[in-house]
mmCIF file of C-alpha atoms in Angstrom:
data_model
loop_
_atom_site.group_PDB
_atom_site.id
_atom_site.type_symbol
_atom_site.label_atom_id
_atom_site.label_comp_id
_atom_site.label_asym_id
_atom_site.label_seq_id
_atom_site.Cartn_x
_atom_site.Cartn_y
_atom_site.Cartn_z
ATOM 1 C CA ASN A 1 0.000 0.000 0.000
ATOM 2 C CA CYS A 2 1.495 3.324 -1.047
ATOM 3 C CA GLY A 3 0.614 5.770 1.687
ATOM 4 C CA THR A 4 0.679 9.544 1.597
ATOM 5 C CA ARG A 5 4.273 9.993 2.753
ATOM 6 C CA LEU A 6 6.661 10.684 -0.081
ATOM 7 C CA ASP A 7 10.411 11.043 0.189
ATOM 8 C CA LEU A 8 12.383 12.085 -2.879
ATOM 9 C CA VAL A 9 15.878 10.663 -2.844
ATOM 10 C CA ARG A 10 18.568 10.943 -5.490
ATOM 11 C CA LEU A 11 20.833 7.912 -5.378
ATOM 12 C CA ASP A 12 22.870 5.333 -7.243
ATOM 13 C CA VAL A 13 20.339 2.652 -8.150
ATOM 14 C CA GLY A 14 23.136 0.081 -8.185
ATOM 15 C CA ARG A 15 23.744 0.748 -4.468
ATOM 16 C CA ILE A 16 20.497 1.830 -2.823
ATOM 17 C CA PRO A 17 21.364 2.994 0.717
ATOM 18 C CA MET A 18 18.296 1.488 2.348
ATOM 19 C CA LYS A 19 17.600 -1.602 4.418
ATOM 20 C CA ASP A 20 16.320 -4.812 2.873
ATOM 21 C CA GLU A 21 12.536 -4.926 2.524
ATOM 22 C CA SER A 22 12.149 -1.358 3.800
ATOM 23 C CA LEU A 23 10.104 0.351 1.056
ATOM 24 C CA ASP A 24 6.457 0.022 0.114
ATOM 25 C CA CYS A 25 6.959 1.748 -3.235
ATOM 26 C CA LEU A 26 9.791 2.954 -5.402
ATOM 27 C CA HIS A 27 9.647 5.153 -8.501
ATOM 28 C CA ALA A 28 12.274 5.838 -11.142
ATOM 29 C CA GLY A 29 11.185 8.551 -13.530
ATOM 30 C CA ALA A 30 12.540 8.454 -17.074
ATOM 31 C CA ALA A 31 15.747 6.880 -15.841
ATOM 32 C CA MET A 32 16.092 3.175 -16.664
ATOM 33 C CA HIS A 33 17.510 3.832 -20.117
ATOM 34 C CA CYS A 34 20.492 5.568 -18.453
ATOM 35 C CA TRP A 35 21.414 2.791 -16.013
ATOM 36 C CA PRO A 36 24.683 1.103 -16.998
ATOM 37 C CA GLU A 37 23.959 -2.171 -15.120
ATOM 38 C CA LEU A 38 20.280 -3.048 -15.383
ATOM 39 C CA ASP A 39 20.573 -6.422 -13.665
ATOM 40 C CA LEU A 40 22.294 -4.874 -10.644
ATOM 41 C CA ALA A 41 19.688 -2.107 -10.475
ATOM 42 C CA ALA A 42 16.807 -4.594 -10.694
ATOM 43 C CA SER A 43 18.359 -6.659 -7.899
ATOM 44 C CA GLU A 44 18.711 -3.600 -5.691
ATOM 45 C CA ILE A 45 15.130 -2.525 -6.327
ATOM 46 C CA TYR A 46 13.886 -6.006 -5.473
ATOM 47 C CA ARG A 47 16.058 -6.064 -2.333
ATOM 48 C CA VAL A 48 14.688 -2.847 -0.819
ATOM 49 C CA LEU A 49 11.016 -3.434 -1.608
ATOM 50 C CA LYS A 50 8.854 -4.989 1.080
ATOM 51 C CA PRO A 51 7.025 -8.186 0.111
ATOM 52 C CA GLY A 52 4.193 -7.031 -2.131
ATOM 53 C CA GLY A 53 5.951 -3.693 -2.677
ATOM 54 C CA ARG A 54 5.523 -1.871 -5.963
ATOM 55 C CA TYR A 55 8.048 -0.490 -8.407
ATOM 56 C CA PHE A 56 6.890 2.239 -10.778
ATOM 57 C CA ALA A 57 9.044 3.423 -13.652
ATOM 58 C CA THR A 58 9.012 5.382 -16.827
ATOM 59 C CA THR A 59 11.653 5.040 -19.489
ATOM 60 C CA PHE A 60 12.064 5.280 -23.237
ATOM 61 C CA LEU A 61 11.859 2.581 -25.856
ATOM 62 C CA GLN A 62 14.137 2.380 -28.878
ATOM 63 C CA GLU A 63 11.346 3.589 -31.171
ATOM 64 C CA TYR A 64 11.183 6.882 -29.276
ATOM 65 C CA PHE A 65 14.828 7.629 -30.041
ATOM 66 C CA ARG A 66 14.313 6.726 -33.716
ATOM 67 C CA ILE A 67 11.468 9.265 -33.862
ATOM 68 C CA LEU A 68 13.647 11.910 -32.205
ATOM 69 C CA GLN A 69 16.437 11.230 -34.663
ATOM 70 C CA GLY A 70 14.036 11.653 -37.583
ATOM 71 C CA ALA A 71 12.756 14.939 -36.169
ATOM 72 C CA ASP A 72 16.347 16.126 -35.795
ATOM 73 C CA GLY A 73 17.196 15.525 -39.440
ATOM 74 C CA GLY A 74 18.255 11.897 -39.111
ATOM 75 C CA GLY A 75 21.948 12.544 -39.580
ATOM 76 C CA GLU A 76 24.917 10.825 -37.969
ATOM 77 C CA GLY A 77 25.874 13.976 -36.058
ATOM 78 C CA ALA A 78 26.302 14.596 -32.341
ATOM 79 C CA SER A 79 22.559 14.570 -31.728
ATOM 80 C CA ASN A 80 22.217 11.054 -33.145
ATOM 81 C CA PRO A 81 20.653 8.969 -30.341
ATOM 82 C CA SER A 82 22.692 5.906 -31.326
ATOM 83 C CA LYS A 83 25.830 7.834 -30.318
ATOM 84 C CA GLN A 84 24.515 8.623 -26.837
ATOM 85 C CA ALA A 85 25.099 6.572 -23.692
ATOM 86 C CA PHE A 86 21.635 5.051 -23.419
ATOM 87 C CA GLN A 87 20.316 1.542 -22.960
ATOM 88 C CA TYR A 88 17.702 0.997 -25.623
ATOM 89 C CA PHE A 89 14.724 -1.189 -24.793
ATOM 90 C CA THR A 90 13.183 -2.781 -27.833
ATOM 91 C CA SER A 91 9.847 -3.562 -26.201
ATOM 92 C CA THR A 92 7.854 -3.484 -23.007
ATOM 93 C CA ASP A 93 8.420 -7.267 -22.817
ATOM 94 C CA THR A 94 12.153 -6.607 -22.460
ATOM 95 C CA LEU A 95 11.445 -4.379 -19.459
ATOM 96 C CA ARG A 96 8.958 -6.858 -18.003
ATOM 97 C CA ASP A 97 11.578 -9.606 -18.193
ATOM 98 C CA LEU A 98 13.928 -7.502 -16.054
ATOM 99 C CA MET A 99 11.428 -7.420 -13.230
#
């Protein structure tokens, strides 16, 4: 159950500084595509959530970056998403498999 108390914490998702099974809910907003070690992050999220806890996330799929690239002229320049340090997710199934 996600109550009304909300704490915003900026942290390294690969090393969450919280006790095991200590959180009811955890949210990562538009961030998963930037995590260098997804398996480690998923393990940490699972570790800190209480049994029945919920993880909420938003991130970007590969198609989104293709659309951005097209809107930006589609060139191979510095704004080319394929040259950026992002983890591309090809589908929601890929994300589901992580959890």
